[in-house]
Coordinates of C-alpha atoms in Angstrom, one line a residue:
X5 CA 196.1 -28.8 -44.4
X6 CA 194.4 -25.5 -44.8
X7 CA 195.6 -22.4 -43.3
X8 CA 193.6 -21.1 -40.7
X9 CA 192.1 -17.1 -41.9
X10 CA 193.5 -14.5 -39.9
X11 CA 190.8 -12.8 -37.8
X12 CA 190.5 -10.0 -40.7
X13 CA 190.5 -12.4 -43.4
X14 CA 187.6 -14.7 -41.4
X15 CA 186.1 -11.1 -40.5
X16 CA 186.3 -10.4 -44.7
X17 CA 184.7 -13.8 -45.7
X18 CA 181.9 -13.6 -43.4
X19 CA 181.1 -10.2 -44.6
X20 CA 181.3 -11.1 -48.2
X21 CA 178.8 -14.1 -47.3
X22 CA 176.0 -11.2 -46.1
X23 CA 173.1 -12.4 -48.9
X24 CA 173.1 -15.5 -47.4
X25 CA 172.1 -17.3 -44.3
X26 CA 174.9 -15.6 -41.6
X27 CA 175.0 -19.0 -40.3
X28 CA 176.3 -20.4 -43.6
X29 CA 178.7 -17.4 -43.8
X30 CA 180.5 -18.4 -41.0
X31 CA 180.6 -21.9 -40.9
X32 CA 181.9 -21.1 -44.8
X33 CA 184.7 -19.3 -43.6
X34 CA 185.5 -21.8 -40.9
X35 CA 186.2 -22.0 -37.4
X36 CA 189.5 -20.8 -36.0
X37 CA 189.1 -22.8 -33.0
X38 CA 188.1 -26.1 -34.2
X39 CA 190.8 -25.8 -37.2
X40 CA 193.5 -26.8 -34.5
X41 CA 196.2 -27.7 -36.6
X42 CA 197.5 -30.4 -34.5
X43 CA 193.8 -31.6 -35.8
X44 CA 193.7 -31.7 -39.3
X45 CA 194.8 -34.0 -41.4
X46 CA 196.2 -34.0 -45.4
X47 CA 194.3 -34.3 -48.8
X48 CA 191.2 -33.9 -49.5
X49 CA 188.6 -35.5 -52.1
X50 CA 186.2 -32.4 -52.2
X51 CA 186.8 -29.4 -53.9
X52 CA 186.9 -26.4 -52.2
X53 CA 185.4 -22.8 -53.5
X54 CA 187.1 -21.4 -56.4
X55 CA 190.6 -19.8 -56.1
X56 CA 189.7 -17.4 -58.8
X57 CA 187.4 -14.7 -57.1
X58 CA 184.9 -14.2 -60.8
X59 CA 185.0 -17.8 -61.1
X60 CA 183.8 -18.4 -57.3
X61 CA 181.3 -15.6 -58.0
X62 CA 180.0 -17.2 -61.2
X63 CA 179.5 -20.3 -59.8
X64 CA 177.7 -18.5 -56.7
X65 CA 175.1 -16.8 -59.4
X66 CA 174.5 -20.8 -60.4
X67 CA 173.7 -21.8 -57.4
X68 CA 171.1 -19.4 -57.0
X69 CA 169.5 -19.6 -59.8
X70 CA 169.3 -23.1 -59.2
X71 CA 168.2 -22.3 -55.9
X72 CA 165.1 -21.3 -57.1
X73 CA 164.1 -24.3 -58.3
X74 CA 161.9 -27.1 -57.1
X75 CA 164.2 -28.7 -54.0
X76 CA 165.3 -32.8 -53.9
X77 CA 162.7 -33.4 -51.5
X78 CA 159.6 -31.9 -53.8
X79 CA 158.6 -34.2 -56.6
X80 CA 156.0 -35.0 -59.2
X81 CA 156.5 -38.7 -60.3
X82 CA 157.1 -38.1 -63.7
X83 CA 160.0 -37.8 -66.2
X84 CA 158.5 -35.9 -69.1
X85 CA 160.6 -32.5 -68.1
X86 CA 163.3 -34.5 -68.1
X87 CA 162.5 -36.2 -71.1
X88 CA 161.6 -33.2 -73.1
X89 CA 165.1 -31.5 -71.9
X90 CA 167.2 -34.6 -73.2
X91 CA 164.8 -34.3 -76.8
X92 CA 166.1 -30.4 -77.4
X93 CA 169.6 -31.5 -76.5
X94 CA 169.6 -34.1 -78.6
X95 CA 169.7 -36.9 -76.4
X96 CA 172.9 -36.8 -74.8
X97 CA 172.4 -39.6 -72.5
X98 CA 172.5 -42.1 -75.7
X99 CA 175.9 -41.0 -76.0
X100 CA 177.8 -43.7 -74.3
X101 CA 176.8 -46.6 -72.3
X102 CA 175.7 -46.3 -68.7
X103 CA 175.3 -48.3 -65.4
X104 CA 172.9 -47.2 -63.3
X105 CA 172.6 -47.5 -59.7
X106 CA 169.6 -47.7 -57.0
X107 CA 168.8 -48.8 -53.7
X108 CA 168.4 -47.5 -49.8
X109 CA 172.0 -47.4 -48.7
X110 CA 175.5 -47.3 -50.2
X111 CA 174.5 -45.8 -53.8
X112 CA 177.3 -43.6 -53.7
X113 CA 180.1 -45.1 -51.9
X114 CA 179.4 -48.0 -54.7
X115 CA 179.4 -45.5 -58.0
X116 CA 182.9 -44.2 -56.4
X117 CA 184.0 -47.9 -56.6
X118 CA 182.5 -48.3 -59.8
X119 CA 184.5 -45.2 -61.3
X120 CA 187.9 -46.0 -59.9
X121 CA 187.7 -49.6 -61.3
X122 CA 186.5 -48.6 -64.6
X123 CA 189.2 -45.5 -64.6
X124 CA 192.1 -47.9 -64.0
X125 CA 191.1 -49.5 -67.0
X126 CA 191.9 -46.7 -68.5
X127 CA 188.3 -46.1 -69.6
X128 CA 187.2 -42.2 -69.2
X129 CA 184.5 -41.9 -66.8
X130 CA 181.4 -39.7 -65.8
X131 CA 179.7 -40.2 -62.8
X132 CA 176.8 -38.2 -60.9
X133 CA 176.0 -38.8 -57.3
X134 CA 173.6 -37.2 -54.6
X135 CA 173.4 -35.2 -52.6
X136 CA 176.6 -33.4 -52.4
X137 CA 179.0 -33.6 -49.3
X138 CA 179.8 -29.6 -49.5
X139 CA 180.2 -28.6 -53.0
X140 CA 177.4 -28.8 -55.6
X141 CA 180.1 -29.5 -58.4
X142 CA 181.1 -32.7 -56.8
X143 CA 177.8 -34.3 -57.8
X144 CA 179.2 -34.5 -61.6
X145 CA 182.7 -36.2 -62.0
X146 CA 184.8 -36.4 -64.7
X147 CA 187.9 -38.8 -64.3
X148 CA 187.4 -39.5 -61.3
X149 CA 187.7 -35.4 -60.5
X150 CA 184.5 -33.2 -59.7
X151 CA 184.0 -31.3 -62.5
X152 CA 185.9 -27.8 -62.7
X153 CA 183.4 -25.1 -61.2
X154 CA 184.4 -23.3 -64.7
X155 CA 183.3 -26.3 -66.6
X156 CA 180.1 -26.3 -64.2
X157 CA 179.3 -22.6 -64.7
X158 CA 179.8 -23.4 -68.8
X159 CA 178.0 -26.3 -68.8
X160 CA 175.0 -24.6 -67.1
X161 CA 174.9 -21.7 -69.3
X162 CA 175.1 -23.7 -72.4
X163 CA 172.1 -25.4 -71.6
X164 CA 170.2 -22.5 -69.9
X165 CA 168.2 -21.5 -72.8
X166 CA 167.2 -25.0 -73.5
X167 CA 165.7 -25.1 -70.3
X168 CA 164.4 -22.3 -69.8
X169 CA 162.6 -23.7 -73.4
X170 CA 161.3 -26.9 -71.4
X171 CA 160.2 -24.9 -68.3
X172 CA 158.0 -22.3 -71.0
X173 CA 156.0 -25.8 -72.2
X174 CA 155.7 -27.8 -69.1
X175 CA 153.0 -27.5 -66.4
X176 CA 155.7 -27.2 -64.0
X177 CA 159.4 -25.7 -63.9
X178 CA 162.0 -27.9 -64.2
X179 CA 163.5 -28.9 -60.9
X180 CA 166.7 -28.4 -59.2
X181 CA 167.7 -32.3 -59.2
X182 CA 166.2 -32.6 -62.9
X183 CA 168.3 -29.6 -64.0
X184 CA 171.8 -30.9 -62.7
X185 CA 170.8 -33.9 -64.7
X186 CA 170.2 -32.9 -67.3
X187 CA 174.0 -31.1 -67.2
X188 CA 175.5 -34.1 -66.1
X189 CA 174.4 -36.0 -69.0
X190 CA 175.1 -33.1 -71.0
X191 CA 178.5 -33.0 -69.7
X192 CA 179.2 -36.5 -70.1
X193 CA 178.6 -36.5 -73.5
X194 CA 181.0 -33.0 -74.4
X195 CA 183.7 -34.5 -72.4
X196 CA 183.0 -37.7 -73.9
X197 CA 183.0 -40.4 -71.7
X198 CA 183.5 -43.7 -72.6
X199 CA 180.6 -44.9 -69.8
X200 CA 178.7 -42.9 -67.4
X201 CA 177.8 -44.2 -63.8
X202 CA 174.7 -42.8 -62.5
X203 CA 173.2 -43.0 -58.9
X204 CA 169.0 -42.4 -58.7
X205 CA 168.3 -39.5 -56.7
X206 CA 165.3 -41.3 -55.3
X207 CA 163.4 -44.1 -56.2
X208 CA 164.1 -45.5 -59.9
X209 CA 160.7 -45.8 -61.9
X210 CA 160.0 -41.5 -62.4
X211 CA 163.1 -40.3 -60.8
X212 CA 165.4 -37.8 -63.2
X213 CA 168.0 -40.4 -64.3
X214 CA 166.2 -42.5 -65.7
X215 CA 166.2 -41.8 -69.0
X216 CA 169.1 -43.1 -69.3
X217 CA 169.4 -47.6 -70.9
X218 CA 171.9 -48.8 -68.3
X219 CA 173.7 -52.0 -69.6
X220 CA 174.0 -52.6 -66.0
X221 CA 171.3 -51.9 -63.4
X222 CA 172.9 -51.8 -59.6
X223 CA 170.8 -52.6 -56.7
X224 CA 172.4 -52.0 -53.8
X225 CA 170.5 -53.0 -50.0
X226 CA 166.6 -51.8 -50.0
X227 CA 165.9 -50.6 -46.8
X228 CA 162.8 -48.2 -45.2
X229 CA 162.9 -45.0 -46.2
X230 CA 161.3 -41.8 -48.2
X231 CA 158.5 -44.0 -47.0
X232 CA 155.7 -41.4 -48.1
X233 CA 157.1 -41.3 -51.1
X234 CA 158.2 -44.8 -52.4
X235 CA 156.3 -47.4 -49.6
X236 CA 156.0 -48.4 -46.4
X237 CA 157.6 -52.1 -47.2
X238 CA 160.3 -53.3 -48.5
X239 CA 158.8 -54.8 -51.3
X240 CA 156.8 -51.8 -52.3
X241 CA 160.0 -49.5 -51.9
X242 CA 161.8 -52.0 -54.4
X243 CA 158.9 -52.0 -56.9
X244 CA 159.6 -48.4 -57.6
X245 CA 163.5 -49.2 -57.6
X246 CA 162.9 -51.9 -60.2
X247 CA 161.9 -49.6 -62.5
X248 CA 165.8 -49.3 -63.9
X249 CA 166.0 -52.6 -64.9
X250 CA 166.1 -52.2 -68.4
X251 CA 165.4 -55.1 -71.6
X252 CA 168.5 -56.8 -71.5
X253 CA 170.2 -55.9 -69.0
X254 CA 172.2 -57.2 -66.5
X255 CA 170.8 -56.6 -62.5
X256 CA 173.7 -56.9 -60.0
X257 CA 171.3 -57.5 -56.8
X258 CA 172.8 -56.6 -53.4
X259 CA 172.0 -58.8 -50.5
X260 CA 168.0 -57.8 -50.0
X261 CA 165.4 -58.6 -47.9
X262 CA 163.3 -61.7 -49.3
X263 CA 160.3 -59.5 -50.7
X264 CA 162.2 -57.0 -52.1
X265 CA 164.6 -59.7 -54.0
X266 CA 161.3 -61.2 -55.2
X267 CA 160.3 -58.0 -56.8
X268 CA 163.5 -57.2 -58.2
X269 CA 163.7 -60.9 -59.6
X270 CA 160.3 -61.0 -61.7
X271 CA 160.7 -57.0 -63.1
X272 CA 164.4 -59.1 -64.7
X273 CA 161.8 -62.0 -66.0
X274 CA 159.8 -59.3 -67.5
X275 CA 162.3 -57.8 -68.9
X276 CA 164.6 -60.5 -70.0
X277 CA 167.2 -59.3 -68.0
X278 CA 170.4 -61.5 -66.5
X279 CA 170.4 -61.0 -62.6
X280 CA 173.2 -61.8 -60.3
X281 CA 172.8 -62.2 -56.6
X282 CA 175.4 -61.5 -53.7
X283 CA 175.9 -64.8 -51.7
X284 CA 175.2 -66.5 -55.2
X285 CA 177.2 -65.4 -58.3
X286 CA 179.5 -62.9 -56.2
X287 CA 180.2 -61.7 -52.8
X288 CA 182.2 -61.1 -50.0
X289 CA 184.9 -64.4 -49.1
X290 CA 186.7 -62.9 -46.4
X291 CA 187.7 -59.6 -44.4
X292 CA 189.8 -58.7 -42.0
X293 CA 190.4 -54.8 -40.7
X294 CA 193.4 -53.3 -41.5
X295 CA 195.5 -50.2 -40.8
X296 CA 193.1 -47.1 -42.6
X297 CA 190.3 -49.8 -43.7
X298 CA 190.1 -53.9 -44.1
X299 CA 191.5 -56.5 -46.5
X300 CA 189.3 -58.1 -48.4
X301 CA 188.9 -61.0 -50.5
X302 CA 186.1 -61.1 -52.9
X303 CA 184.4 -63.4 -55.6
X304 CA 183.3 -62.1 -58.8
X305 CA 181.3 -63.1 -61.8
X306 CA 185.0 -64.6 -63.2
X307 CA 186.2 -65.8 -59.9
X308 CA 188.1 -64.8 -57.2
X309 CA 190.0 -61.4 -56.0
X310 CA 192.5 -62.0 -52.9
X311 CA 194.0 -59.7 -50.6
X312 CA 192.2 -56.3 -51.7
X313 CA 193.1 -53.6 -49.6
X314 CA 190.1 -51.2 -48.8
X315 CA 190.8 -47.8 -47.6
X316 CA 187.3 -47.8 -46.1
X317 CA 185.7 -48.9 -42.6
X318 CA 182.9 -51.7 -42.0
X319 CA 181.3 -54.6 -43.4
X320 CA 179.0 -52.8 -45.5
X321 CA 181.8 -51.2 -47.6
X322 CA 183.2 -54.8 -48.1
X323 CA 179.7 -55.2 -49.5
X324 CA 179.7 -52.5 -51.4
X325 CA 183.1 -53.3 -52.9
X326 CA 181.8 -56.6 -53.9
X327 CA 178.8 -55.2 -55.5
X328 CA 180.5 -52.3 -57.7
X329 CA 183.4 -55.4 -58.9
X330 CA 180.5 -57.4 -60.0
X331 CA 178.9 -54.6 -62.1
X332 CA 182.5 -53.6 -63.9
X333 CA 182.5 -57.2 -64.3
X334 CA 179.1 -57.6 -66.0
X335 CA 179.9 -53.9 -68.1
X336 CA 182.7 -55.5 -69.5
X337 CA 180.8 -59.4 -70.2
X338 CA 182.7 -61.1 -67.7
X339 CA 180.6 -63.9 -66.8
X340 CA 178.5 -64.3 -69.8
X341 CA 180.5 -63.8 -72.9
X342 CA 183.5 -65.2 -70.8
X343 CA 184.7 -66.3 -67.8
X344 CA 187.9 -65.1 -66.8
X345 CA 189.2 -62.8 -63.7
X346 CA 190.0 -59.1 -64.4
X347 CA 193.6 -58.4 -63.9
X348 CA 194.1 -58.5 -60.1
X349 CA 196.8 -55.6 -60.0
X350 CA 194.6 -53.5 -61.6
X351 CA 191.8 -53.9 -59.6
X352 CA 194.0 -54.1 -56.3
X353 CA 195.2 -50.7 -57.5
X354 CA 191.6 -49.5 -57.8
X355 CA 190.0 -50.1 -54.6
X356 CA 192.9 -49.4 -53.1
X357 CA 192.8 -45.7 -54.3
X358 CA 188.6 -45.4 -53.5
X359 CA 187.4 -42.5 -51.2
X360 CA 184.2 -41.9 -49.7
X361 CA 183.8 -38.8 -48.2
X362 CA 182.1 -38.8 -45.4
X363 CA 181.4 -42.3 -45.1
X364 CA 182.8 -43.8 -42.1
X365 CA 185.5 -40.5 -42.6
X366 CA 188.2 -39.7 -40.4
X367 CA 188.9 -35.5 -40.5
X368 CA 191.1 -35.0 -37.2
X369 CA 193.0 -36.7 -34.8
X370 CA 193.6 -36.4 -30.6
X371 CA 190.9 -36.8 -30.6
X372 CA 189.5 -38.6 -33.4
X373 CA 186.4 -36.9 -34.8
X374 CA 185.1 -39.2 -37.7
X375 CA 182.1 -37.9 -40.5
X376 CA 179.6 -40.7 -41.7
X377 CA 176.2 -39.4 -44.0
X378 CA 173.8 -42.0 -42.2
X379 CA 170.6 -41.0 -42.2
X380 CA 168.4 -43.8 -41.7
X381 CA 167.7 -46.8 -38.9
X382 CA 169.9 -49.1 -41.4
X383 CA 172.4 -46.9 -42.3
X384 CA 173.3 -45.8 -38.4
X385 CA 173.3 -49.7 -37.9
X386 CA 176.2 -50.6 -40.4
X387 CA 177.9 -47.1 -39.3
X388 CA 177.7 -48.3 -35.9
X389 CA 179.2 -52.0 -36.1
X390 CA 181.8 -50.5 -38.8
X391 CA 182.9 -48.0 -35.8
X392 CA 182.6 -50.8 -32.8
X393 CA 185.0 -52.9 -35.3
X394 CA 187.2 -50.4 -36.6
X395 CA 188.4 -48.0 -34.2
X396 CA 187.8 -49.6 -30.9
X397 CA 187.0 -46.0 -28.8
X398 CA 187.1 -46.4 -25.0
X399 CA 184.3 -43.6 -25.3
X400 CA 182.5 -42.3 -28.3
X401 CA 180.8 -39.1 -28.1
X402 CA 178.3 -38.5 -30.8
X403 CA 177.3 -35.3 -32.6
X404 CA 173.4 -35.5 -34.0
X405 CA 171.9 -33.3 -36.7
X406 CA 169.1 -34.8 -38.2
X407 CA 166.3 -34.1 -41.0
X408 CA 162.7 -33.8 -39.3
X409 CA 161.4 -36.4 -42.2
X410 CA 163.6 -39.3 -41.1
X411 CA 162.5 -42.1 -38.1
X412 CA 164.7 -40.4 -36.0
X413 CA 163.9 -42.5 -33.2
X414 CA 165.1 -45.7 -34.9
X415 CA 168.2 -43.8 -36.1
X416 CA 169.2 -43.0 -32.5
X417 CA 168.2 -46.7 -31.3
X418 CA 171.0 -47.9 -33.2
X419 CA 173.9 -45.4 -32.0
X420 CA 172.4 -45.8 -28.3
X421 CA 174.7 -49.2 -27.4
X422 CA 177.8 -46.9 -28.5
X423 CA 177.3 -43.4 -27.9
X424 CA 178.4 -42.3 -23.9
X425 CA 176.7 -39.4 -24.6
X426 CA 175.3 -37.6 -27.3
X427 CA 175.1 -33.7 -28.4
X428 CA 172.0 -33.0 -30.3
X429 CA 172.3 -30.1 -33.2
X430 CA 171.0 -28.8 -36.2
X431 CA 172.5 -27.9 -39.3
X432 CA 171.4 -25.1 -41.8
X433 CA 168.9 -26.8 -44.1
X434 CA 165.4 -26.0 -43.5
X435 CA 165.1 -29.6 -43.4
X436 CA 166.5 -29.6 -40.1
X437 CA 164.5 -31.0 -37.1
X438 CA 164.9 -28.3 -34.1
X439 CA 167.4 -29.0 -31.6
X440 CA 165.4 -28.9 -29.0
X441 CA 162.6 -31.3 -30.9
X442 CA 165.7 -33.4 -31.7
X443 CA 166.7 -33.3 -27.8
X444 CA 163.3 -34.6 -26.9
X445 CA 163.2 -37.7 -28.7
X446 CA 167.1 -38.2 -27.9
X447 CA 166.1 -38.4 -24.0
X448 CA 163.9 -41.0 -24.4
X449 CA 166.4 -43.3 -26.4
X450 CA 169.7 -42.0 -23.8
X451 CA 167.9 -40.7 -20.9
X452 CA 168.4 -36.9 -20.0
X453 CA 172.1 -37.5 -18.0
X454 CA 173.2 -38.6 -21.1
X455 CA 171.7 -36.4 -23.9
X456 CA 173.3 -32.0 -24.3
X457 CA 171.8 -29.7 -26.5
X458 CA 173.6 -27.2 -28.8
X459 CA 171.6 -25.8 -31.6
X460 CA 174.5 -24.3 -33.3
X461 CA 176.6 -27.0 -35.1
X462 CA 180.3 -24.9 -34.5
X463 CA 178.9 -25.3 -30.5
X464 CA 178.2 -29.0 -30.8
X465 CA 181.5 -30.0 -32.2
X466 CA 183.5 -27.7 -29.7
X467 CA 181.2 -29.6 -26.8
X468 CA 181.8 -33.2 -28.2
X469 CA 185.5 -32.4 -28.6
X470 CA 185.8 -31.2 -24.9
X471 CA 183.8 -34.1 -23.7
X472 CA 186.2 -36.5 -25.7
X473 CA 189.0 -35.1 -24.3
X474 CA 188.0 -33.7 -20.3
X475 CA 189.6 -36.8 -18.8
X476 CA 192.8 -38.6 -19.3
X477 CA 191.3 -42.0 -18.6
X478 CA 190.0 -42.0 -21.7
X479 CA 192.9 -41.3 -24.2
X480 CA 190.9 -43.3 -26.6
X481 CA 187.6 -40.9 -26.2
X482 CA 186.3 -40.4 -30.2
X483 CA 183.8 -38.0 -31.7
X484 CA 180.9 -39.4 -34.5
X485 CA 179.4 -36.7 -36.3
X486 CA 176.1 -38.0 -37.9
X487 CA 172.5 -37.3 -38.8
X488 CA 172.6 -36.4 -42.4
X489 CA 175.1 -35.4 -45.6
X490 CA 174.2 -31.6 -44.5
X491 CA 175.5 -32.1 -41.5
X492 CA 178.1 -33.7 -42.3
X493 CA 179.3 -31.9 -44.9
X494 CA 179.1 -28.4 -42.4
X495 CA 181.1 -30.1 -39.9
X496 CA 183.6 -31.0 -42.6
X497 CA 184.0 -27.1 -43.1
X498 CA 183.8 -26.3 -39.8
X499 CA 186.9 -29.0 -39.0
X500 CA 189.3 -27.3 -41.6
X501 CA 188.4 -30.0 -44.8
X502 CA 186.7 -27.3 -46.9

């Protein structure tokens, strides 16, 4: 558990934070109250800021020179920046062999999956995932580990004048997401890695990563969403997501609505690529919730897996785990140069070691305040039937931050049946829809008895917490923080996990 700064220390860290937004400086720092330490709880997947006080300032001189750049949600569909970085490099993405991972929902929690099996067979690992929970460095992983903010800050600068090469030739600079790419696969191929697992950023066709030939192509569940971007259906949203199906590959197809699955199907025709479908070739036999997660047995491309032990809540992680099985499965030929099981204690061992922060994550107990990323109508439905199964709150009170781009409306619609009331926020991102815009749509999904306003996320989870806990009836009384990975990830700070 982290100590909790002394009122000069906090006082010190907020003033060292005065170049940036002062909300960020304190919610960096932390909150004294909220970091009760009958609260907190041990270990933590995400790496904090650097001990080392050149190294933290280093990696802060990154960030904003990264900063910048072109941010995640501007884009021009195209991969030629990307393309001409990789050709000055020397192509480090042919370095080793990659699987490579799209969809609506669950990329992430998946590629963790993915890199814990592959890591216990002793295989070294890279994998790069987006957007980041609280640390930019996390979105590169070496072993399993985030990448060392001194092997970051290295990294970065090794490539610098290469891109700074790229952005002198191009009609437009390269962006933030393309840069970080460009380092990961850079990365990946210094450390070496014996395989690289990649999550798109958005899309599949023109997005960053995909100049990379992934053996494997992932596809985990197409739902609605970047909509302006990608399509209004799902079958136009998988058309662009097909686009990392490579000539040969193998496709390991998450359960998908019937026009997406007919897309993904005829782009493998095309391409003469091997698909396997979940409910088919592989899925999800049984489940059953368990102390910290569920137990699970799943079937494979080489048969079956009993009594898996998940460290993760709902169905949709169950999913999830079945889908990342089948793609080590496929990376290492099970299924078409052999059929045979991978050794069960191995991958028992595996999943049983996966984390997904802020998925479905508890960060403190009495009461119980638990982080999930959703974002999207979809998402906040499996988030809510994973919490209705797993936790069983006599009253959940939920915490809402949301992006103004998202169908916010939807989103709430699904939390409505569980939430007793809800606290509507904002975090710092100037993506954020406005509290009070926020509040407006949340009255007419809740009605106004029902709905509390507190722009200031540090006041939202202070409210939620004292509304979980103002009566004794309701010992059981949980929070759900929600809305978005900023969110989430600023909440994470704010309740001691940073």
């Amino acid at each position: 558990m982290s100590e909790q700064p002394t009122p000069d220390e906090f006082d010190e860290i907020v003033e060292a934070e005065t170049d940036r937004d002062p909300d960020l400086a304190v919610i960096e720092a932390g909150s004294r109250t909220l970091r009760a330490q009958a609260g907190s709880l041990q270990g933590d997947p995400v790496p904090a800021r650097p001990a080392d006080p050149e190294v933290d300032k280093a990696l802060r001189e990154v960030e904003a020179e990264l900063a910048t750049r072109w941010g995640e949600t501007k884009l021009e569909p195209s991969v030629s920046r990307i393309s001409a970085l990789m050709d000055v490099l020397g192509e480090p993405q042919r370095a080793y062999p990659s699987i490579h991972i799209t969809g609506t929902n669950g990329k992430t929690s998946t590629a963790r999956m993915i890199e814990a099996l592959l890591g216990a067979f002793d295989l070294r690992t890279g994998r790069y995932t987006s957007p980041h929970v609280q640390s930019v460095t996390e979105r590169i992983s070496l072993d399993g580990s985030a990448i060392e903010a001194g092997r970051f800050i290295e990294t970065y600068n090794d490539i610098k004048p290469y891109i700074e090469m790229v952005d002198s030739q191009q009609d437009y600079r390269l962006s933030f997401f393309e840069v970080l790419t460009g380092m990961a696969y850079a990365a990946f191929a210094d450390a070496p890695v014996d395989v690289a697992v990649v999550e798109v950023g958005m899309g599949g066709s023109w997005d960053a990563t995909n100049v990379i030939d992934g053996s494997v192509a992932v596809v985990t569940p197409i739902d609605l969403d970047h909509t302006d971007r990608l399509g209004s259906t799902p079958a136009e949203i998988a058309v662009e997501k097909a686009g990392i199906i490579k000539q040969g590959a193998t496709v390991i197809l998450a359960q998908q609505p019937v026009d997406a699955a007919q897309v993904m199907l005829k782009k493998a025709v095309e391409v003469d690529a091997t698909v396997a479908r979940e409910g088919m070739e592989f899925g999800v036999v049984s489940r059953e919730v368990a102390v910290g997660g569920q137990q699970v047995t799943l079937r494979g491309l080489g048969g079956e897996y009993e009594e898996i032990f998940l460290p993760l809540y709902g169905a949709h992680q169950a999913h999830n785990a079945a889908v990342a099985l089948a793609a080590v499965e496929a990376f290492f030929g099970v299924g078409s140069e052999h059929a045979r099981t991978l050794d069960m204690d191995t991958i028992r061992k595996a999943f049983a070691a996966v984390a997904s922060p802020g998925r479905l994550e508890v960060v403190r107990r009495s009461p119980t305040v638990v982080l999930d990323a959703a974002h999207n109508p979809a998402g906040a439905r499996a988030s809510a039937d994973g919490i209705t199964e797993s936790f069983g709150f006599s009253r959940l009170i939920g915490v809402v931050g949301a992006s103004g781009d998202k169908d916010v409306k939807g989103f709430l619609e699904a939390f409505e049946p569980i939430f007793a009331e809800v606290v509507v926020t904002q975090n710092s991102s100037h993506r954020a829809m406005d509290a009070d815009e926020l509040a407006a749509v949340a009255v007419e999904v809740f009605g106004d008895d029902r709905v509390v306003v507190e722009p200031r996320l540090d006041d939202a989870l202070e409210t939620a917490i004292t509304l979980a806990e103002e009566e004794s009836e309701f010992a059981g009384a949980g929070v759900l923080v929600t809305g978005s990975v900023i969110t989430v990830g600023e909440a994470r700070l704010l309740l001691g996990r940073g």
